[in-house]
Amino acid sequence: AKYKTMENEITLKRFTDLRRELGYTQADFATLLGVSNTTADIERGRTKLSGKVVLELLKQFKINPMWLFGESDEQYLETSRTSVIPKVVTVDSANRDNMVLVNAKAAAGYPQNISDTSWYQQLPAFDLPIPEFRNATYRGFQVEGDSMLPNLQQGEWVLARAVEHIDYVSANKMYVVVLQDSIMVKKIEKRPNSNNITLVSLNETYPPYDIKPFQIQEIWEVSSKITFNVDATTDNGLLRQLQETKKGKHKKQKPQKPKNSQK
């Protein structure tokens, strides 16, 4: 075949069905989304669905990016209820969605600036050319403190996938939890017959504690860990990465804010 399919079939079907549901021709939809000429090539799988298109669908129609990528059944973002979906989608100068890295210093200001698109511009970002890592739904966070020893060391990085709803968390996974005033990596437990959420550290010197769901702004499920080792002569080498996530290119991002996003 001359063309290689750039998107999975679910994404192509949902994008096409959405256009028809909204009542637009391929040409009109392209104009609305800032795509040249027509959306036909996207719908046929010849052109990748760009970060700019994902962003415009979020801004103009409140389309959930995770639904578009086949990772959610909820098509629209409901701002009326508690949502832990990412508040900002970042794109680079070529309007491709990318993955922002939040270091320990930036993490201190992340909760307060979670919906401020200009704040994200200070952060490095990169693109992972691996199909499993859809950049718009992943973010990198640097670990601070020792509460998740022995699994996570201070200064290490985790790559984490956006979680759509608190109901989807699992007791045997680790999560980056963004509260109103802090950001942390924890395990999450939901107790039966209780509305509280329990945050659990792997390091037993840190006791678990309860919070209310409304205190959570975003949840990211940890999927990979990146460890930088200064001593290149050890078996670990200079860079050890769990799961194959190493071919990232640094790019400057151009974040934009969805309309009607939650504060």
Coordinates of N, CA and C in Angstrom, one line a residue, residues 7-236:
E7 N -3.5 6.3 12.2 CA -4.3 6.2 13.4 C -5.0 4.9 13.5
N8 N -5.4 4.5 14.7 CA -6.1 3.3 14.9 C -7.6 3.5 14.4
E9 N -8.2 2.4 14.1 CA -9.5 2.4 13.4 C -10.6 3.1 14.3
I10 N -10.5 2.9 15.6 CA -11.5 3.5 16.5 C -11.4 5.0 16.4
T11 N -10.2 5.6 16.4 CA -10.0 7.0 16.3 C -10.6 7.5 15.0
L12 N -10.3 6.8 13.9 CA -10.8 7.3 12.6 C -12.3 7.2 12.5
K13 N -12.8 6.2 13.1 CA -14.3 6.0 13.0 C -15.0 7.1 13.9
R14 N -14.4 7.4 15.1 CA -15.0 8.3 16.0 C -14.9 9.8 15.4
F15 N -13.7 10.1 14.8 CA -13.6 11.4 14.2 C -14.6 11.6 13.0
T16 N -14.7 10.5 12.2 CA -15.6 10.6 11.0 C -17.1 10.7 11.5
D17 N -17.4 9.8 12.5 CA -18.8 9.9 13.0 C -19.1 11.2 13.6
L18 N -18.1 11.8 14.3 CA -18.4 13.1 15.0 C -18.7 14.1 13.9
R19 N -17.9 14.2 12.9 CA -18.1 15.2 11.8 C -19.6 15.0 11.3
R20 N -20.0 13.8 11.0 CA -21.3 13.6 10.4 C -22.4 13.9 11.5
E21 N -22.1 13.6 12.7 CA -23.1 13.9 13.8 C -23.3 15.4 13.9
L22 N -22.2 16.2 13.8 CA -22.2 17.6 13.9 C -22.8 18.3 12.6
G23 N -22.9 17.5 11.5 CA -23.5 18.0 10.3 C -22.6 18.8 9.4
Y24 N -21.3 18.5 9.4 CA -20.3 19.3 8.6 C -19.9 18.4 7.4
T25 N -19.6 19.1 6.3 CA -18.9 18.4 5.2 C -17.4 18.3 5.5
Q26 N -16.7 17.5 4.8 CA -15.2 17.3 5.1 C -14.5 18.6 4.9
A27 N -14.9 19.4 3.9 CA -14.3 20.7 3.7 C -14.6 21.7 4.8
D28 N -15.9 21.8 5.2 CA -16.3 22.7 6.2 C -15.7 22.4 7.6
F29 N -15.6 21.1 7.8 CA -15.0 20.6 9.1 C -13.5 21.0 9.1
A30 N -12.8 20.8 8.0 CA -11.4 21.2 7.9 C -11.2 22.7 8.2
T31 N -12.0 23.5 7.6 CA -11.9 25.0 7.8 C -12.1 25.3 9.3
L32 N -13.1 24.7 9.9 CA -13.4 24.9 11.3 C -12.2 24.5 12.2
L33 N -11.5 23.4 11.9 CA -10.5 22.9 12.7 C -9.1 23.4 12.3
G34 N -9.0 24.2 11.2 CA -7.7 24.7 10.8 C -6.9 23.7 10.0
V35 N -7.6 22.8 9.4 CA -6.9 21.8 8.5 C -7.0 22.3 7.1
S36 N -5.9 22.1 6.3 CA -5.9 22.6 4.9 C -6.8 21.7 4.1
N37 N -7.7 22.3 3.3 CA -8.5 21.7 2.3 C -9.7 20.8 2.8
T38 N -9.4 19.6 3.3 CA -10.4 18.7 3.7 C -9.9 17.7 4.8
T39 N -10.9 17.1 5.5 CA -10.5 16.1 6.5 C -10.5 14.7 5.9
A40 N -10.6 14.6 4.6 CA -10.7 13.3 3.9 C -9.4 12.4 4.2
D41 N -8.3 13.0 4.2 CA -7.0 12.2 4.4 C -6.9 11.7 5.8
I42 N -7.4 12.5 6.8 CA -7.5 12.1 8.2 C -8.4 10.9 8.3
E43 N -9.6 11.0 7.7 CA -10.6 10.0 7.8 C -10.2 8.7 7.2
R44 N -9.3 8.8 6.2 CA -8.8 7.6 5.5 C -7.6 7.0 6.1
G45 N -7.1 7.7 7.1 CA -5.9 7.2 7.8 C -4.6 7.5 7.1
R46 N -4.7 8.5 6.2 CA -3.4 8.9 5.4 C -2.7 10.0 6.1
T47 N -3.4 10.8 6.9 CA -2.7 11.9 7.7 C -3.0 11.7 9.2
K48 N -2.0 11.9 10.0 CA -2.1 11.8 11.4 C -3.0 12.9 12.0
L49 N -3.9 12.5 12.9 CA -4.7 13.5 13.6 C -3.8 14.3 14.5
S50 N -3.7 15.6 14.1 CA -2.7 16.5 14.8 C -3.2 16.9 16.2
G51 N -2.2 17.3 17.0 CA -2.6 17.9 18.3 C -3.5 19.1 18.2
K52 N -3.3 19.9 17.1 CA -4.1 21.1 16.9 C -5.6 20.7 16.7
V53 N -5.8 19.6 16.0 CA -7.2 19.2 15.7 C -7.8 18.7 17.0
V54 N -7.1 17.9 17.8 CA -7.5 17.4 19.1 C -7.9 18.6 20.0
L55 N -7.0 19.6 20.0 CA -7.2 20.8 20.8 C -8.5 21.6 20.4
E56 N -8.7 21.7 19.1 CA -9.8 22.5 18.6 C -11.1 21.7 18.9
L57 N -11.1 20.4 18.8 CA -12.3 19.6 19.2 C -12.6 19.8 20.6
L58 N -11.6 19.9 21.5 CA -11.8 20.1 22.9 C -12.3 21.5 23.2
K59 N -11.7 22.5 22.5 CA -12.1 23.9 22.7 C -13.5 24.2 22.2
Q60 N -13.8 23.7 21.0 CA -15.1 24.1 20.3 C -16.2 23.2 20.7
F61 N -16.0 21.9 20.9 CA -17.1 21.0 21.1 C -17.0 20.2 22.4
K62 N -16.0 20.5 23.3 CA -15.8 19.8 24.5 C -15.6 18.3 24.3
I63 N -15.0 17.9 23.2 CA -14.7 16.5 22.9 C -13.6 16.0 23.8
N64 N -13.8 14.9 24.5 CA -12.8 14.3 25.4 C -11.7 13.7 24.5
P65 N -10.4 14.1 24.6 CA -9.4 13.5 23.8 C -9.2 12.0 24.1
M66 N -9.5 11.6 25.3 CA -9.4 10.2 25.6 C -10.4 9.3 24.9
W67 N -11.6 9.9 24.6 CA -12.7 9.3 23.9 C -12.2 9.1 22.4
L68 N -11.6 10.2 21.9 CA -11.2 10.2 20.5 C -10.1 9.2 20.2
F69 N -9.3 8.9 21.2 CA -8.2 7.9 21.1 C -8.7 6.5 21.4
G70 N -10.0 6.3 21.7 CA -10.5 5.0 22.0 C -10.2 4.6 23.5
E71 N -9.9 5.5 24.4 CA -9.5 5.1 25.7 C -10.6 5.5 26.7
S72 N -11.8 6.0 26.2 CA -12.9 6.3 27.1 C -14.2 6.2 26.3
D73 N -15.3 5.9 27.1 CA -16.6 5.9 26.4 C -17.3 7.2 26.6
E74 N -16.7 8.2 27.3 CA -17.4 9.5 27.5 C -16.9 10.4 26.5
Q75 N -17.8 10.8 25.5 CA -17.5 11.6 24.4 C -17.2 13.1 24.8
Y76 N -18.0 13.6 25.7 CA -17.9 15.0 26.0 C -17.4 15.2 27.4
L77 N -16.7 16.2 27.6 CA -16.2 16.6 29.0 C -17.3 17.3 29.7
E78 N -17.7 16.8 30.8 CA -18.8 17.4 31.6 C -18.2 18.3 32.6
T79 N -18.2 19.6 32.5 CA -17.6 20.5 33.4 C -18.4 20.6 34.7
S80 N -19.7 20.1 34.7 CA -20.5 20.3 35.8 C -20.2 19.3 37.0
R81 N -19.5 18.2 36.7 CA -19.1 17.3 37.7 C -17.6 17.2 37.9
T82 N -17.2 16.6 39.0 CA -15.8 16.5 39.3 C -15.1 15.8 38.3
S83 N -14.1 16.4 37.6 CA -13.4 15.8 36.6 C -11.9 15.8 36.9
V84 N -11.2 14.6 36.7 CA -9.8 14.5 36.9 C -9.0 14.5 35.6
I85 N -9.7 14.8 34.5 CA -9.1 14.8 33.2 C -8.2 16.0 33.1
P86 N -7.0 15.9 32.3 CA -6.1 17.0 32.2 C -6.8 18.3 31.7
K87 N -6.4 19.4 32.3 CA -7.1 20.7 32.1 C -6.5 21.4 30.8
V88 N -5.3 21.0 30.4 CA -4.7 21.7 29.3 C -4.0 20.6 28.4
V89 N -4.2 20.8 27.1 CA -3.5 19.9 26.1 C -2.4 20.8 25.5
T90 N -1.2 20.3 25.5 CA 0.0 21.1 25.0 C 0.3 20.6 23.6
V91 N 0.7 21.6 22.8 CA 1.2 21.3 21.4 C 2.4 22.1 21.1
D92 N 3.3 21.5 20.2 CA 4.5 22.2 19.9 C 4.3 23.3 18.8
S93 N 5.4 23.9 18.3 CA 5.3 25.0 17.3 C 4.7 24.5 16.0
A94 N 4.7 23.2 15.7 CA 4.1 22.6 14.5 C 2.7 22.1 14.8
N95 N 2.2 22.4 15.9 CA 0.8 22.0 16.3 C 0.7 20.5 16.5
R96 N 1.8 19.9 16.8 CA 1.7 18.4 17.2 C 1.6 18.3 18.7
D97 N 0.7 17.4 19.2 CA 0.6 17.2 20.6 C 1.9 16.7 21.2
N98 N 2.3 17.1 22.4 CA 3.5 16.6 22.9 C 3.4 16.3 24.4
M99 N 4.5 15.8 25.0 CA 4.4 15.4 26.4 C 5.2 16.3 27.3
V100 N 4.6 17.0 28.2 CA 5.2 18.0 29.1 C 5.9 17.2 30.2
L101 N 7.1 17.8 30.6 CA 7.8 17.2 31.8 C 7.7 18.2 32.9
V102 N 7.3 17.8 34.0 CA 7.1 18.6 35.2 C 8.2 18.3 36.2
N103 N 9.2 19.1 36.4 CA 10.3 18.7 37.3 C 9.9 19.1 38.7
A104 N 10.8 18.8 39.7 CA 10.4 18.9 41.1 C 10.1 20.4 41.4
K105 N 10.9 21.3 40.9 CA 10.7 22.7 41.1 C 9.4 23.2 40.5
A106 N 9.1 22.8 39.3 CA 7.8 23.2 38.7 C 6.6 22.6 39.4
A107 N 6.8 21.4 40.0 CA 5.7 20.7 40.6 C 5.1 21.5 41.7
A108 N 6.0 22.4 42.4 CA 5.5 23.2 43.5 C 4.4 24.2 43.0
G109 N 4.5 24.6 41.8 CA 3.5 25.6 41.3 C 2.4 25.0 40.3
Y110 N 2.5 23.7 40.1 CA 1.6 23.0 39.1 C 0.2 23.1 39.6
P111 N -0.2 22.8 40.8 CA -1.6 22.8 41.2 C -2.3 24.2 41.0
Q112 N -1.5 25.2 41.3 CA -2.1 26.6 41.3 C -2.2 27.1 39.8
N113 N -1.4 26.5 38.9 CA -1.3 27.0 37.5 C -1.9 25.9 36.6
I114 N -2.7 25.0 37.1 CA -3.1 23.8 36.3 C -3.9 24.2 35.0
S115 N -4.6 25.3 35.1 CA -5.4 25.8 33.9 C -4.8 27.0 33.2
D116 N -3.6 27.4 33.6 CA -2.9 28.6 33.0 C -2.0 28.1 31.9
T117 N -2.5 28.3 30.7 CA -1.7 27.8 29.5 C -0.3 28.4 29.4
S118 N -0.2 29.7 29.8 CA 1.1 30.4 29.6 C 2.1 29.8 30.6
W119 N 1.7 29.3 31.7 CA 2.6 28.7 32.7 C 3.4 27.5 32.1
Y120 N 2.7 26.7 31.3 CA 3.2 25.5 30.7 C 4.4 25.8 29.8
Q121 N 4.5 27.0 29.3 CA 5.5 27.3 28.3 C 6.9 27.2 28.8
Q122 N 7.1 27.3 30.1 CA 8.4 27.2 30.8 C 8.9 25.8 30.8
L123 N 8.0 24.8 30.6 CA 8.4 23.4 30.8 C 8.9 22.8 29.6
P124 N 9.9 21.9 29.7 CA 10.4 21.2 28.5 C 9.3 20.2 28.1
A125 N 9.3 19.8 26.8 CA 8.3 18.8 26.3 C 9.0 18.0 25.2
F126 N 8.5 16.8 25.0 CA 9.0 16.0 23.9 C 8.0 15.1 23.3
D127 N 8.3 14.5 22.2 CA 7.4 13.6 21.5 C 7.9 12.2 21.5
L128 N 7.1 11.3 21.9 CA 7.5 9.8 21.8 C 6.9 9.2 20.6
P129 N 7.7 8.7 19.7 CA 7.1 8.1 18.5 C 6.8 6.6 18.7
I130 N 6.1 6.4 19.8 CA 5.7 5.0 20.1 C 4.1 5.0 20.2
P131 N 3.5 4.2 19.4 CA 2.0 4.2 19.4 C 1.3 4.1 20.7
E132 N 1.9 3.3 21.7 CA 1.2 3.2 23.0 C 1.2 4.5 23.8
F133 N 2.1 5.4 23.5 CA 2.2 6.6 24.2 C 1.6 7.8 23.4
R134 N 0.3 8.0 23.6 CA -0.3 9.1 22.9 C 0.0 10.4 23.7
N135 N 0.8 11.3 23.1 CA 1.3 12.4 23.9 C 0.3 13.2 24.6
A136 N -0.8 13.5 24.0 CA -1.8 14.3 24.7 C -2.4 13.8 26.0
T137 N -2.2 12.4 26.1 CA -2.7 11.8 27.3 C -1.7 11.3 28.3
Y138 N -0.4 11.8 28.1 CA 0.7 11.4 28.9 C 1.4 12.6 29.4
R139 N 2.0 12.5 30.6 CA 2.8 13.6 31.2 C 3.9 13.1 32.0
G140 N 5.1 13.7 32.1 CA 6.2 13.3 32.9 C 6.3 14.1 34.2
F141 N 6.5 13.4 35.3 CA 6.7 14.1 36.6 C 7.9 13.6 37.3
Q142 N 8.6 14.5 37.9 CA 9.8 14.1 38.7 C 9.4 13.8 40.1
V143 N 10.0 12.7 40.6 CA 9.7 12.3 42.0 C 10.5 13.1 43.0
E144 N 9.8 13.5 44.1 CA 10.4 14.2 45.1 C 10.1 13.5 46.5
G145 N 11.1 13.4 47.3 CA 10.9 12.8 48.6 C 11.1 11.3 48.5
D146 N 10.9 10.6 49.7 CA 11.2 9.2 49.7 C 10.0 8.3 50.1
S147 N 8.8 8.9 49.9 CA 7.6 8.2 50.4 C 7.3 7.0 49.6
M148 N 7.8 6.8 48.4 CA 7.5 5.7 47.5 C 8.7 4.7 47.4
L149 N 9.7 4.8 48.3 CA 10.8 3.9 48.3 C 10.2 2.5 48.7
P150 N 10.7 1.4 48.2 CA 11.9 1.3 47.3 C 11.7 1.5 45.8
N151 N 10.4 1.5 45.4 CA 10.1 1.6 44.0 C 10.5 2.8 43.3
L152 N 10.4 4.0 43.9 CA 10.8 5.2 43.3 C 11.7 6.0 44.1
Q153 N 12.9 6.4 43.6 CA 13.9 7.2 44.3 C 13.7 8.7 44.0
Q154 N 14.2 9.5 44.9 CA 14.1 10.9 44.7 C 14.9 11.3 43.4
G155 N 14.3 12.2 42.6 CA 14.9 12.7 41.4 C 14.6 11.8 40.2
E156 N 14.0 10.6 40.4 CA 13.7 9.8 39.2 C 12.4 10.5 38.5
W157 N 12.2 10.0 37.3 CA 11.0 10.5 36.6 C 10.0 9.4 36.3
V158 N 8.7 9.7 36.4 CA 7.7 8.8 35.9 C 7.0 9.3 34.7
L159 N 6.6 8.5 33.8 CA 5.7 8.9 32.7 C 4.4 8.3 33.1
A160 N 3.4 9.1 33.1 CA 2.1 8.7 33.6 C 1.0 9.1 32.6
R161 N 0.0 8.2 32.6 CA -1.2 8.3 31.6 C -2.4 8.9 32.3
A162 N -3.0 9.8 31.6 CA -4.2 10.5 32.2 C -5.3 9.5 32.6
V163 N -5.9 9.8 33.7 CA -7.0 8.9 34.2 C -8.3 9.8 34.0
E164 N -9.3 9.2 33.5 CA -10.5 9.9 33.2 C -11.4 10.2 34.4
H165 N -11.5 9.2 35.3 CA -12.4 9.3 36.4 C -11.9 8.6 37.6
I166 N -12.2 9.0 38.7 CA -11.7 8.4 40.0 C -12.1 7.0 40.1
D167 N -13.2 6.6 39.5 CA -13.7 5.2 39.5 C -12.8 4.3 38.8
Y168 N -11.9 4.8 38.0 CA -11.1 3.9 37.2 C -9.8 3.6 37.8
V169 N -9.5 4.1 39.0 CA -8.2 3.8 39.6 C -8.2 2.3 40.2
S170 N -7.0 1.8 40.2 CA -6.8 0.4 40.7 C -5.9 0.4 41.9
A171 N -6.2 -0.4 42.9 CA -5.5 -0.5 44.1 C -4.0 -0.9 44.0
N172 N -3.7 -1.6 42.9 CA -2.3 -2.2 42.7 C -1.5 -1.3 41.8
K173 N -1.9 -0.1 41.5 CA -1.1 0.8 40.6 C -0.6 2.0 41.4
M174 N 0.4 2.7 40.8 CA 0.8 4.0 41.4 C 0.3 5.1 40.6
Y175 N 0.0 6.2 41.3 CA -0.6 7.4 40.6 C 0.1 8.7 41.0
V176 N 0.1 9.6 40.0 CA 0.5 11.0 40.3 C -0.8 11.7 40.7
V177 N -1.0 12.2 41.9 CA -2.2 12.8 42.3 C -2.0 14.3 42.5
V178 N -2.8 15.1 41.8 CA -2.7 16.5 41.9 C -3.8 17.1 42.7
L179 N -3.5 17.5 43.9 CA -4.5 18.1 44.8 C -4.6 19.6 44.6
Q180 N -5.4 20.3 45.4 CA -5.5 21.8 45.2 C -4.2 22.5 45.5
D181 N -3.4 22.0 46.4 CA -2.2 22.7 46.8 C -0.9 21.9 46.7
S182 N -1.0 20.7 46.2 CA 0.2 19.8 46.2 C 0.1 18.7 45.1
I183 N 1.3 18.1 44.9 CA 1.3 17.1 43.9 C 2.2 15.9 44.4
M184 N 1.7 14.7 44.3 CA 2.4 13.6 44.9 C 2.2 12.3 44.2
V185 N 3.1 11.3 44.4 CA 2.9 10.0 43.8 C 2.5 9.1 44.9
K186 N 1.4 8.4 44.8 CA 0.8 7.5 45.8 C 0.1 6.3 45.2
K187 N -0.2 5.3 46.0 CA -1.2 4.4 45.6 C -2.6 4.9 46.1
I188 N -3.7 4.5 45.5 CA -5.0 5.0 45.8 C -5.9 3.9 46.2
E189 N -6.5 4.0 47.4 CA -7.5 2.9 47.8 C -8.8 3.6 48.0
K190 N -9.9 2.9 47.6 CA -11.2 3.4 47.8 C -11.9 2.4 48.8
R191 N -12.2 2.8 49.9 CA -12.8 2.0 51.0 C -14.3 1.7 50.7
P192 N -14.8 0.5 50.9 CA -16.2 0.2 50.7 C -17.0 1.1 51.7
N193 N -18.2 1.5 51.3 CA -19.1 2.3 52.1 C -18.5 3.6 52.6
S194 N -17.6 4.1 51.9 CA -17.0 5.4 52.3 C -16.8 6.3 51.0
N195 N -17.0 7.5 51.2 CA -16.8 8.5 50.1 C -15.4 9.0 50.0
N196 N -14.6 8.6 51.1 CA -13.2 9.1 51.1 C -12.3 8.3 50.2
I197 N -11.2 8.9 49.8 CA -10.1 8.3 49.0 C -8.9 8.2 50.0
T198 N -8.3 7.0 50.0 CA -7.1 6.9 50.9 C -5.8 6.9 50.0
L199 N -4.9 7.8 50.4 CA -3.6 7.9 49.7 C -2.6 7.1 50.5
V200 N -1.9 6.1 49.8 CA -1.0 5.2 50.5 C 0.4 5.3 50.0
S201 N 1.4 5.5 50.9 CA 2.8 5.5 50.5 C 3.4 4.1 50.6
L202 N 4.4 3.7 49.7 CA 5.0 2.4 49.8 C 6.0 2.4 51.0
N203 N 6.5 3.5 51.3 CA 7.4 3.6 52.5 C 6.5 3.7 53.7
E204 N 6.6 2.6 54.6 CA 5.7 2.5 55.7 C 5.9 3.5 56.8
T205 N 7.0 4.3 56.8 CA 7.1 5.3 57.8 C 6.1 6.5 57.5
Y206 N 5.5 6.5 56.3 CA 4.5 7.5 56.0 C 3.1 6.9 56.1
P207 N 2.3 7.3 57.1 CA 1.0 6.7 57.3 C 0.0 7.1 56.2
P208 N -0.9 6.2 55.8 CA -1.9 6.6 54.8 C -2.8 7.6 55.4
Y209 N -3.4 8.4 54.5 CA -4.4 9.4 55.0 C -5.5 9.6 54.0
D210 N -6.7 10.0 54.5 CA -7.9 10.1 53.7 C -8.1 11.5 53.1
I211 N -8.6 11.6 51.9 CA -9.0 12.9 51.3 C -10.4 12.7 50.7
K212 N -11.0 13.8 50.3 CA -12.3 13.8 49.6 C -12.0 13.9 48.1
P213 N -12.9 13.2 47.3 CA -12.6 13.2 45.8 C -12.6 14.6 45.3
F214 N -13.3 15.6 45.8 CA -13.4 16.9 45.2 C -12.0 17.6 45.4
Q215 N -11.2 17.1 46.3 CA -9.9 17.8 46.5 C -8.9 17.4 45.4
I216 N -9.2 16.5 44.5 CA -8.3 16.0 43.5 C -8.6 16.8 42.2
Q217 N -7.5 17.4 41.6 CA -7.7 18.1 40.3 C -7.4 17.2 39.1
E218 N -6.3 16.4 39.2 CA -6.0 15.5 38.1 C -5.4 14.2 38.7
I219 N -5.5 13.1 38.0 CA -4.9 11.8 38.4 C -4.2 11.3 37.1
W220 N -3.0 10.8 37.3 CA -2.2 10.3 36.2 C -1.7 8.9 36.7
E221 N -1.9 7.9 35.9 CA -1.5 6.5 36.3 C 0.0 6.3 35.8
V222 N 0.8 6.0 36.7 CA 2.3 5.8 36.4 C 2.4 4.5 35.5
S223 N 3.0 4.7 34.4 CA 3.2 3.5 33.5 C 4.7 3.2 33.3
S224 N 5.6 4.1 33.4 CA 7.0 3.9 33.2 C 7.8 4.7 34.1
K225 N 9.1 4.3 34.3 CA 10.0 5.1 35.2 C 11.3 5.3 34.4
I226 N 11.8 6.5 34.5 CA 13.1 6.8 33.9 C 14.1 7.1 35.0
T227 N 15.2 6.4 35.0 CA 16.2 6.7 36.0 C 17.5 7.2 35.4
F228 N 18.0 8.3 35.9 CA 19.3 8.9 35.4 C 20.3 8.5 36.4
N229 N 21.4 7.8 36.0 CA 22.4 7.4 36.8 C 23.7 8.1 36.4
V230 N 24.3 8.9 37.3 CA 25.5 9.7 37.0 C 26.7 8.8 36.7
D231 N 26.8 7.6 37.3 CA 27.9 6.7 37.1 C 27.7 5.8 35.9
A232 N 28.3 6.2 34.8 CA 28.0 5.4 33.5 C 28.8 4.1 33.5
T233 N 29.6 3.9 34.5 CA 30.4 2.6 34.5 C 29.7 1.5 35.2
T234 N 28.6 1.8 35.9 CA 27.8 0.7 36.6 C 27.0 -0.1 35.6
D235 N 26.5 -1.2 36.1 CA 25.6 -2.0 35.2 C 24.4 -1.3 34.8
N236 N 24.0 -0.3 35.6 CA 22.8 0.4 35.3 C 23.0 1.3 34.1

